[in-house]
Short mmCIF file of C-alpha atoms in Angstrom, two decimals:
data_model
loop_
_atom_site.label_atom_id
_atom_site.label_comp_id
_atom_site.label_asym_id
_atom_site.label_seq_id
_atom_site.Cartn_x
_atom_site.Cartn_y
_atom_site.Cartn_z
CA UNK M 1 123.03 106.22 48.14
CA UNK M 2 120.03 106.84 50.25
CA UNK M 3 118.09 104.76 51.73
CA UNK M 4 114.74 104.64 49.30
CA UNK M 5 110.77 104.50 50.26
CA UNK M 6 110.81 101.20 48.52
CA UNK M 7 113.89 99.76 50.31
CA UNK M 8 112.26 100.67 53.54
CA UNK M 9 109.27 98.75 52.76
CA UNK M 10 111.77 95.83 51.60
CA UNK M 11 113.32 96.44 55.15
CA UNK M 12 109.94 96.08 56.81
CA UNK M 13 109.22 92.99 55.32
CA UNK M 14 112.89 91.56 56.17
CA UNK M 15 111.48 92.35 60.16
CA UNK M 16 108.82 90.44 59.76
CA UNK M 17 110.17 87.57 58.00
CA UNK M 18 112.98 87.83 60.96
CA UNK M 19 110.08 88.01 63.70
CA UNK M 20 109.09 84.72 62.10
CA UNK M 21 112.62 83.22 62.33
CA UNK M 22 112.51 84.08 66.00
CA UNK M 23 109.70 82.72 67.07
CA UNK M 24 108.24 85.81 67.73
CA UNK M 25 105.18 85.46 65.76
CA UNK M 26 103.70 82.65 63.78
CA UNK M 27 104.38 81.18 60.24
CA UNK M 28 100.82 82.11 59.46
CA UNK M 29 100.81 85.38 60.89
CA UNK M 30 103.75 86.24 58.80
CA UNK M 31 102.56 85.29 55.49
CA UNK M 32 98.66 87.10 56.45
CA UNK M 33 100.83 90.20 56.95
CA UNK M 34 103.28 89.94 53.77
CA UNK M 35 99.80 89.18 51.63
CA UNK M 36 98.08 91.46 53.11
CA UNK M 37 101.04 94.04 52.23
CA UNK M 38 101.78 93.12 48.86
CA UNK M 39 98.29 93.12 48.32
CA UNK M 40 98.18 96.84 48.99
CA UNK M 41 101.46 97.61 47.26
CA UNK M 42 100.79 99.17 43.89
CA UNK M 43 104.20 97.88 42.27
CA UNK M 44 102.69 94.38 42.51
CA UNK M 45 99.64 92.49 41.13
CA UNK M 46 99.47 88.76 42.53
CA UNK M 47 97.06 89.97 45.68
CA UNK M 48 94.74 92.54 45.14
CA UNK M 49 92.34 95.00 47.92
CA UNK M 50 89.44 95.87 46.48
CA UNK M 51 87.38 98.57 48.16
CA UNK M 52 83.59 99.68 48.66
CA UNK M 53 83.28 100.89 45.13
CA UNK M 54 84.93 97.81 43.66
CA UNK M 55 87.85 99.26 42.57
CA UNK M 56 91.21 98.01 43.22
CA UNK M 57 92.96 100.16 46.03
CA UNK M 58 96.38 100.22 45.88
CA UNK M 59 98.95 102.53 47.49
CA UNK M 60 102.70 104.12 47.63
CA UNK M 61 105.58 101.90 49.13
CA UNK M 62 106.02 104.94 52.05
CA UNK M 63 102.12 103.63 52.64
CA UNK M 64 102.31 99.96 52.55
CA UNK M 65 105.93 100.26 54.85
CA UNK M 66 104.05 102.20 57.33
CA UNK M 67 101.00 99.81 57.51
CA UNK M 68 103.02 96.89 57.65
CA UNK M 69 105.45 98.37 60.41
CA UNK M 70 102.25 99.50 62.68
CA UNK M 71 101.45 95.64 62.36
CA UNK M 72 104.30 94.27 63.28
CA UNK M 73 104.67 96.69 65.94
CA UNK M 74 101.46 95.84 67.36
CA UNK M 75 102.12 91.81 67.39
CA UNK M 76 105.97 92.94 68.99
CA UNK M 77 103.43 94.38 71.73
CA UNK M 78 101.54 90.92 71.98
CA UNK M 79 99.10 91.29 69.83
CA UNK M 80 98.30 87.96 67.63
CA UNK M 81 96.14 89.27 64.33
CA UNK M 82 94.97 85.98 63.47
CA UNK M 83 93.30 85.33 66.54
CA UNK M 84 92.34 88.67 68.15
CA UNK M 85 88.97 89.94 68.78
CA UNK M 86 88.18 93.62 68.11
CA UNK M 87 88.14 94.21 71.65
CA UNK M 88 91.66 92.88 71.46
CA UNK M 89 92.88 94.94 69.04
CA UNK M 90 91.35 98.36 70.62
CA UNK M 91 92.53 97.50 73.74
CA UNK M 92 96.56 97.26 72.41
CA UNK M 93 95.67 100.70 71.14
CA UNK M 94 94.61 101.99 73.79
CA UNK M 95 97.33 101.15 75.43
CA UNK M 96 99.98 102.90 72.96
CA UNK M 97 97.93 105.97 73.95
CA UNK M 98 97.38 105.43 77.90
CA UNK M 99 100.40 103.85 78.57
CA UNK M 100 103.11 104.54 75.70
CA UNK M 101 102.52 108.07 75.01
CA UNK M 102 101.95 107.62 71.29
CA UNK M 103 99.69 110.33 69.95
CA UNK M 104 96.68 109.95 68.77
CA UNK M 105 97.76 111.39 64.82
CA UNK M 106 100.40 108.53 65.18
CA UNK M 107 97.62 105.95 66.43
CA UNK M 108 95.10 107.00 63.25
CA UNK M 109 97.50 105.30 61.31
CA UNK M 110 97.71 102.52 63.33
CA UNK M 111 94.09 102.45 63.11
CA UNK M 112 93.73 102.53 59.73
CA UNK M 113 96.30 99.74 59.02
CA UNK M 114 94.57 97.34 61.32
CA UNK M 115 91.28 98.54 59.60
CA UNK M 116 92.70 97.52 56.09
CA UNK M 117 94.11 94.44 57.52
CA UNK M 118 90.81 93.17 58.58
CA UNK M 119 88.97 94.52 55.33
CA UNK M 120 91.25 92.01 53.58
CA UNK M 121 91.36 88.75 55.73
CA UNK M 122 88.12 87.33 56.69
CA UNK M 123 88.81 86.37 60.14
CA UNK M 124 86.16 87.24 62.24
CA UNK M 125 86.90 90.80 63.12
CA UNK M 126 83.93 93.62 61.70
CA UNK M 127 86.18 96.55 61.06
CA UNK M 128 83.63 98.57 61.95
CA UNK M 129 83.97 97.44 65.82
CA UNK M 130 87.92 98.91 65.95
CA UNK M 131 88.59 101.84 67.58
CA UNK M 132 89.59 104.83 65.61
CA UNK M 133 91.36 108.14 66.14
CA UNK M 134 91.35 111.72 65.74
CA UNK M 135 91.77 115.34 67.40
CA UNK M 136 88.60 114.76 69.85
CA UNK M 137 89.02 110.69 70.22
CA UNK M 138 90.66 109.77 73.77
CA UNK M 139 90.56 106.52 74.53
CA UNK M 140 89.19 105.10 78.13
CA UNK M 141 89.44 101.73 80.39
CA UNK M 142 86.59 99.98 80.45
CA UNK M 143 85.20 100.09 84.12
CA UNK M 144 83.63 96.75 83.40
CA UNK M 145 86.89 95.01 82.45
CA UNK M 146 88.08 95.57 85.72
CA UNK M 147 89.41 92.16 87.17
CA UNK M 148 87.56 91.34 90.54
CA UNK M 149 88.91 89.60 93.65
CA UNK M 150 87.53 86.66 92.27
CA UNK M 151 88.51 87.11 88.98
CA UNK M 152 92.68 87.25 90.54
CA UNK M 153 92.06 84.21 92.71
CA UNK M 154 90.81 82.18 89.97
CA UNK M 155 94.25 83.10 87.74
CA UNK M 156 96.28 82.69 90.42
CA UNK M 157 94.70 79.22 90.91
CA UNK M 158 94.62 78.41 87.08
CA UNK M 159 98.87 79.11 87.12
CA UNK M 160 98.73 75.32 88.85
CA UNK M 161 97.66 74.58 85.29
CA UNK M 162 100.26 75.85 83.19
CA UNK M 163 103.98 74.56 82.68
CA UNK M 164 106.60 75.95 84.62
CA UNK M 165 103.34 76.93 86.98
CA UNK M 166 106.22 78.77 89.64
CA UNK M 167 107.64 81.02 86.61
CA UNK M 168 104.14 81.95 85.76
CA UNK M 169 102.81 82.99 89.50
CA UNK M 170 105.94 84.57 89.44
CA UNK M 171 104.87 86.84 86.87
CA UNK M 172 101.61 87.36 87.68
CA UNK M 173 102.33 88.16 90.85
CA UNK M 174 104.69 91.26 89.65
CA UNK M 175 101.94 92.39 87.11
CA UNK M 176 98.93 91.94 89.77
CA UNK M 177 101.40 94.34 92.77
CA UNK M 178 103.56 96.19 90.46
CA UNK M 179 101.59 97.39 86.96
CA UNK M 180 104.69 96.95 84.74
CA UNK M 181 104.44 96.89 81.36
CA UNK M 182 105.49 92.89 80.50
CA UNK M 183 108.33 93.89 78.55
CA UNK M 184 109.59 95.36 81.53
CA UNK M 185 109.40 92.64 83.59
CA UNK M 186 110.77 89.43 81.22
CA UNK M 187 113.77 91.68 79.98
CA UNK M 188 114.77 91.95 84.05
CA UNK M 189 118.16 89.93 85.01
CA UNK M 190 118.90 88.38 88.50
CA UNK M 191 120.64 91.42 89.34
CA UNK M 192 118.00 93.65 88.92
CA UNK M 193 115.88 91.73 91.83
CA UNK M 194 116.31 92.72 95.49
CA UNK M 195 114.09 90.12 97.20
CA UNK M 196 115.59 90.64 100.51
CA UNK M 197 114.24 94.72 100.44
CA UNK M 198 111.53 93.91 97.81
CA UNK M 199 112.63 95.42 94.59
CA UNK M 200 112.90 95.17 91.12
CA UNK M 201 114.90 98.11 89.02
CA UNK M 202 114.15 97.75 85.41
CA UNK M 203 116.73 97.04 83.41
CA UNK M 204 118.42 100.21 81.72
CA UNK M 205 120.89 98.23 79.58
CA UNK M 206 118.59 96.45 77.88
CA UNK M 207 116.26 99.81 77.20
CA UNK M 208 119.27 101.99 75.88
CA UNK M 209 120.13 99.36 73.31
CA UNK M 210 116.58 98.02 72.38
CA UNK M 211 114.82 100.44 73.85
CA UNK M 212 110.89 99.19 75.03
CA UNK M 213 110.52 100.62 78.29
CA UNK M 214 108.51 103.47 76.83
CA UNK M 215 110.33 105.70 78.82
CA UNK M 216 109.74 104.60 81.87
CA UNK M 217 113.13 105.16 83.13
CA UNK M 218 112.66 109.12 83.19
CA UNK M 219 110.99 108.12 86.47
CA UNK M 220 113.90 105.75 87.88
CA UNK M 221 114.79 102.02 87.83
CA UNK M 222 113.37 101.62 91.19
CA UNK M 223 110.02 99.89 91.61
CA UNK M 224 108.65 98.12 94.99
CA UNK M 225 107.14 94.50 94.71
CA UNK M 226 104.98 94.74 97.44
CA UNK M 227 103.61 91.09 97.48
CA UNK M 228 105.30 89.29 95.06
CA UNK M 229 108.21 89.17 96.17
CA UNK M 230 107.38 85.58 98.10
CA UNK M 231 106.92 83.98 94.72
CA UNK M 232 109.59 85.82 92.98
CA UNK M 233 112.21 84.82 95.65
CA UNK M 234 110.08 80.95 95.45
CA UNK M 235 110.48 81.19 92.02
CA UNK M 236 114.51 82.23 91.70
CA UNK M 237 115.20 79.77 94.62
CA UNK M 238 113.83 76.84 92.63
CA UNK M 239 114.83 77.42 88.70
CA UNK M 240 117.34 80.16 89.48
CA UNK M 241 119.89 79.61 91.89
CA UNK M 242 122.46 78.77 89.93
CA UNK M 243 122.58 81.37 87.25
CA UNK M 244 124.36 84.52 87.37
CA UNK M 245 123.28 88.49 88.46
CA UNK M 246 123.35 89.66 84.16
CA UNK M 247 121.34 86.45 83.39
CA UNK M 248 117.53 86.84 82.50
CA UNK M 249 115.05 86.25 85.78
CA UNK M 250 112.27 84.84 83.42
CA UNK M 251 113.40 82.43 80.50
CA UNK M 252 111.29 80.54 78.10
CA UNK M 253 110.21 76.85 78.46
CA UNK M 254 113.59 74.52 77.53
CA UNK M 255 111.26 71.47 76.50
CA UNK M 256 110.16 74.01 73.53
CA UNK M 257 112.09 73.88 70.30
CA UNK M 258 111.72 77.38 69.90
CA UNK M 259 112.92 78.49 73.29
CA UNK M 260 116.83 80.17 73.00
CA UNK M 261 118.89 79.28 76.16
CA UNK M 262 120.32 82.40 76.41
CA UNK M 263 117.37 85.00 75.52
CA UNK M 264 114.72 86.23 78.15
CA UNK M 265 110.91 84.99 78.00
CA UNK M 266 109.42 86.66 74.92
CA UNK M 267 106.54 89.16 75.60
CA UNK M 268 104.45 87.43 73.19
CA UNK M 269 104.71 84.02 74.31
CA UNK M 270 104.88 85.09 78.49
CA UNK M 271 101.15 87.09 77.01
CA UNK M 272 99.86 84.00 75.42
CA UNK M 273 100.66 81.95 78.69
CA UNK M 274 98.26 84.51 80.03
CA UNK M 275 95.23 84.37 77.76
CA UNK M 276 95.64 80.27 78.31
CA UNK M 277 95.48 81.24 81.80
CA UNK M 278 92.80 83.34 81.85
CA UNK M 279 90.51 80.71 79.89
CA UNK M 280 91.53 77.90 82.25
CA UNK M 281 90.66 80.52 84.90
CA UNK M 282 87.01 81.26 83.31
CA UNK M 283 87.71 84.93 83.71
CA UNK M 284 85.46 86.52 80.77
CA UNK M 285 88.02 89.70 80.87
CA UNK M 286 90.81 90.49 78.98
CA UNK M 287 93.88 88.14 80.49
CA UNK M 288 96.14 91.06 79.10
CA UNK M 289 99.80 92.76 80.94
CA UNK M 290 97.09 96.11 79.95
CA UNK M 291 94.48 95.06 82.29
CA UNK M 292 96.75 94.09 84.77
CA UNK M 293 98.09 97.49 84.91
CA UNK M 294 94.91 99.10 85.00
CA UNK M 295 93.71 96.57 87.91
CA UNK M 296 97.17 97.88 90.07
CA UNK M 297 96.30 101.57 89.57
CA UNK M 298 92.87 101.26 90.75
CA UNK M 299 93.98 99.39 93.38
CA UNK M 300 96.84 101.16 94.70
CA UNK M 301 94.33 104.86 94.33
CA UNK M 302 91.03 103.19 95.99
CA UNK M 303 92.17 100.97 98.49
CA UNK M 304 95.51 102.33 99.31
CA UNK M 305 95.16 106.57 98.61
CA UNK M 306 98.49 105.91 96.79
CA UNK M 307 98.62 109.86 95.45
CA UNK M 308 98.40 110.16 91.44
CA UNK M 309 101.60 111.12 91.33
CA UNK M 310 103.04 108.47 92.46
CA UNK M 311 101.04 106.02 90.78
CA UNK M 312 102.83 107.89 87.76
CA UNK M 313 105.87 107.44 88.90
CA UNK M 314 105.56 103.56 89.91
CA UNK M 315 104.11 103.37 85.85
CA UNK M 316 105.99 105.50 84.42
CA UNK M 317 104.22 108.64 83.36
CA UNK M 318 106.05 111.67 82.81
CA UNK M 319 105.84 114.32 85.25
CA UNK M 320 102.63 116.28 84.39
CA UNK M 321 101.16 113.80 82.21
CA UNK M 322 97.63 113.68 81.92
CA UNK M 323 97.62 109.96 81.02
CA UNK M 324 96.18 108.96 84.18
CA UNK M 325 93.44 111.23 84.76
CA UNK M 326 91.95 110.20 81.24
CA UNK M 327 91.99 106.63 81.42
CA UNK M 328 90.68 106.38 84.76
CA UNK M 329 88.02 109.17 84.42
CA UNK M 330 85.54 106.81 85.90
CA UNK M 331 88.10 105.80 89.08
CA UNK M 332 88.03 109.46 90.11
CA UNK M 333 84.87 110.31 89.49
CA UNK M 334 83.89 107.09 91.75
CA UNK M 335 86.13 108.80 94.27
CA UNK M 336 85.02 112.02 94.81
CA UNK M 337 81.51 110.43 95.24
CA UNK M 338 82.77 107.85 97.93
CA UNK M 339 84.02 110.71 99.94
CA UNK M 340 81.23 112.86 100.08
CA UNK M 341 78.75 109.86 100.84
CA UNK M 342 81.41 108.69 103.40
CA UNK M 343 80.92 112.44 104.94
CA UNK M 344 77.47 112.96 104.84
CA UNK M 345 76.82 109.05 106.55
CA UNK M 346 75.21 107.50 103.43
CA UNK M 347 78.17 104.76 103.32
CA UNK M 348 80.57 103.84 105.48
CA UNK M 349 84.25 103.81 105.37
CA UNK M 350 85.77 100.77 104.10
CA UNK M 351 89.14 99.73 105.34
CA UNK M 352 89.79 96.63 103.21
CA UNK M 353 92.84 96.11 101.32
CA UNK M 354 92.63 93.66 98.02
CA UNK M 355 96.07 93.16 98.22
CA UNK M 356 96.16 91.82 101.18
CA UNK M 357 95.34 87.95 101.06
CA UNK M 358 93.79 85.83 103.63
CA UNK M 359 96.55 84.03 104.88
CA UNK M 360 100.01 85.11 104.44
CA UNK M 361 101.71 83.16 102.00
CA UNK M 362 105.22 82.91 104.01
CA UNK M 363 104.34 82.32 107.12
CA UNK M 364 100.47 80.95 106.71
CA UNK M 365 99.12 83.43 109.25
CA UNK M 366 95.81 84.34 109.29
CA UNK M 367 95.28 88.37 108.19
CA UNK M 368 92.27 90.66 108.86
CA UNK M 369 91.70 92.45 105.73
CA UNK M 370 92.24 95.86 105.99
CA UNK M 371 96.10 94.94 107.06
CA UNK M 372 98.89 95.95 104.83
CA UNK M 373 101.51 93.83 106.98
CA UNK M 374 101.75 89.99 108.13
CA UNK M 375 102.49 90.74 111.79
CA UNK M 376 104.20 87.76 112.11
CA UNK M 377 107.04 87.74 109.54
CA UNK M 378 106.75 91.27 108.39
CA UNK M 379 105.51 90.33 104.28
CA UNK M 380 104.82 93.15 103.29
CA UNK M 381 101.37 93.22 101.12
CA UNK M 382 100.59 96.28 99.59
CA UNK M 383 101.85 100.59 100.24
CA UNK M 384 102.25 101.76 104.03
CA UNK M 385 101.34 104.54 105.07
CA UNK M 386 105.03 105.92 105.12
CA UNK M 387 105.14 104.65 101.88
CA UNK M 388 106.40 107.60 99.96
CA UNK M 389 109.58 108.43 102.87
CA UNK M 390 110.21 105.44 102.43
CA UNK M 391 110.80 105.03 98.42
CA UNK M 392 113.14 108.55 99.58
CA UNK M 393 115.33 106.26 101.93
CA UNK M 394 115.97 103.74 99.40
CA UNK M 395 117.41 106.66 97.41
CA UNK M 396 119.17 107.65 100.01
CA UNK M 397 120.82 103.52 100.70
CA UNK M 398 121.59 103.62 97.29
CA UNK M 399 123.49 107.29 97.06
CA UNK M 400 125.09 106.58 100.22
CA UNK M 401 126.79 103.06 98.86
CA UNK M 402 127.82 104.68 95.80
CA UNK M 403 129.55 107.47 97.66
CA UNK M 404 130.80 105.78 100.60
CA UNK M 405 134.56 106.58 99.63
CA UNK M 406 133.82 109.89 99.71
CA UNK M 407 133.82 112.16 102.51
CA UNK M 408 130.99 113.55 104.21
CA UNK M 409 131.72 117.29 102.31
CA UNK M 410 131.14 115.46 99.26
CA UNK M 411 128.08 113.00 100.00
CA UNK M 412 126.49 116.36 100.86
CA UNK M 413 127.00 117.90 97.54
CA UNK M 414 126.23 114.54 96.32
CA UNK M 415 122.81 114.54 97.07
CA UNK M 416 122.13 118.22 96.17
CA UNK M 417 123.03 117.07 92.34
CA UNK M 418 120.77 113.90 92.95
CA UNK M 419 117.61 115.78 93.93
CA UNK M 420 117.63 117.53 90.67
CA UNK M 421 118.06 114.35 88.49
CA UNK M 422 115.66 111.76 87.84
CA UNK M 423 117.84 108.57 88.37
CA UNK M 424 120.03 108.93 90.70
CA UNK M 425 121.25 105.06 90.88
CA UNK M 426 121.96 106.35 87.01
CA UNK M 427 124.67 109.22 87.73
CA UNK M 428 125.81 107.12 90.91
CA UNK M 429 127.08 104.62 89.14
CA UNK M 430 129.12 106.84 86.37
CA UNK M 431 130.58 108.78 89.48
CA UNK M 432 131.85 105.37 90.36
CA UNK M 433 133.16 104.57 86.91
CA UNK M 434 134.67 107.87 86.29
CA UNK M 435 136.46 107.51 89.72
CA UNK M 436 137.77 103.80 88.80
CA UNK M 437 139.48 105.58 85.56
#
């Protein structure tokens, strides 16, 4: 029999209740968004919505299953609805758009959900402060929610104040040098972490059967760690060491009832440790994976003149995606006036490097800082200028181990089917299983 608009609706409320169950969201959030649903659902009458006219607004179960899945979605992605501002909320939008591709038709419903959902629950949030959506809306970063220097070396300080404060700096040290999405980066196993070359690869197992990467795979697994990997190898050597390559890098806290053994660190819970963060911290910003990412991209284009291509490919973006160029409007803009008052003598050129900290945290040598390097133990801080060849010869390593039974006839051919694929660690690997059948 198929599947009916009311037993998808009955499905959507068996996620929640599951989310729940898990720990993923709260009791109260749960029963806010079944009330809130049933509320809107005309087959029922023990909630009611009542609109601007006063009259009771009800609607279809296809309706009420969509609002209630754009919900959940959105508290999957972090989000808490109980305790968000509207700058909260508009900024996990904005981030399906910038960052997840989702279109901006989809987003009106998510817009319009969250706009109901406030309507009904008093909880601070005017509805008419959310963002909405249609054919000429594109949404933008905020200039002035740009973390500063200061802003990153208060967090970093505040981590002292957390539990499991080496997990944490950990963590924020891959979203401050690397800009992946968080989901990315708690669903990564030991295996997936090269500290020794300074690499993650995100974890394509765990994307092909729960997908949440938001295809960020079409650009490769590979992604460089620049300088976290001190507190990522601090962090592994310390909590880690005895666990195996296909168990998770970042678990949750054991002393917590909720915490599962044998599951990675939740995205909502490793996002809430960074809001408490950020308000130990004083940062007046949004503590957010989102802002992270934006901080990294502006980073990596101003300080660095990391191409925009290649900050799409360290994100994610599809080739040719316009993603970038619409978010940061505002970067580029702020560019091209940089170098043309940098030409004409109005300002000078500015060599310094915010990645690059003021002692290196290895070796504790002092660094000037427009250096990308510690010259004393070689940590590397932030993109070289060889950069680019470089992220080629990794390629190259990993073709060349994956092939090395071959002979040199075939490595050649090898890498002429590699250049036209986008992961080549991918199809390496299956050449190696096919060859073990």
């Amino acid at each position: 029999m198929a599947e009916t608009p009311r037993d998808r609706l009955d499905r959507q409320v068996k996620h929640v209740e599951d989310r729940a169950d898990e720990g993923a969201i709260s009791e109260e959030c749960r029963d806010a968004l079944l009330e809130w649903a049933d509320a809107l659902d005309e087959g029922t009458v023990r909630n009611t919505v009542v609109n601007e006219d006063g009259e009771v607004q009800t609607y279809k179960p296809r309706t009420v299953e969509a609002y209630l899945r754009c919900l959940r979605i959105c508290a999957d992605d972090g989000l808490d609805p109980l305790e968000a501002s509207a700058a909260e909320v508009n900024e996990t939008l904005n981030a399906m758009h910038d960052d997840q591709g989702k279109s901006k038709s989809t987003l009106a419903t998510y817009a319009a959900a969250v706009d109901s959902f406030y309507r009904y629950h008093d909880l601070g949030v005017d509805a008419d402060d959310l963002v909405t959506f249609n054919a000429d809306a594109s949404p933008k970063h905020d200039e002035t929610d740009m973390f500063t220097d200061e802003d990153v070396q208060a967090l970093r300080r505040a981590c002292g104040e957390t539990g499991m404060a080496t997990r944490n700096r950990a963590l924020l040290e891959l979203l401050i040098f690397t800009g992946q999405r968080i989901r990315a980066l708690v669903t990564l196993r030991l295996g997936d972490v090269d500290v020794q070359e300074g690499y993650i690869y995100l974890n394509d197992d765990y994307d092909e059967e729960f997908g949440g990467l938001k295809g960020a795979l079409e650009r490769g697994r590979k992604r460089p760690m620049f300088g976290a990997r001190k507190y990522v190898r601090d962090y592994i050597q310390y909590h880690r060491s005895d666990a195996d390559p296909d168990d998770w890098l970042f678990i949750g806290d054991p002393s917590h009832w909720k915490t599962d053994p044998d599951d990675h660190w939740a995205a909502v819970s490793a996002d809430h440790v960074l809001r408490r963060m950020g308000d130990a911290a004083g940062v007046d910003k949004p503590v957010n994976p989102h802002n992270f990412r934006h901080y990294c991209a502006t980073v990596l284009y101003r300080d660095y003149d990391v191409d925009r291509d290649t900050i799409r490919m360290l994100f994610g973006h599809v080739e040719g995606s316009s993603s970038l160029e619409e978010t940061y409007t505002h970067l580029f803009d702020e560019d091209y006036i940089r170098k043309a008052e940098e030409a004409t003598g109005y300002r000078e050129e500015e060599e310094t490097k915010t990645f690059t900290p003021d002692t290196c945290p290895t070796c504790g040598e002092l660094l000037e800082d427009h250096w990308r390097r510690c010259p004393a133990c070689e940590e590397l801080f932030g993109p070289t200028d060889d950069f680019e060849e470089r992220l080629e010869e990794a390629d190259e390593t990993v073709t060349d181990k994956a092939v090395d039974s071959r002979d040199p006839n075939e490595i050649a051919a090898w890498k002429i089917i590699r250049d036209v694929v986008d992961d080549p660690e991918a199809v390496a690997r299956r050449m190696a299983d096919l060859d073990a059948k």
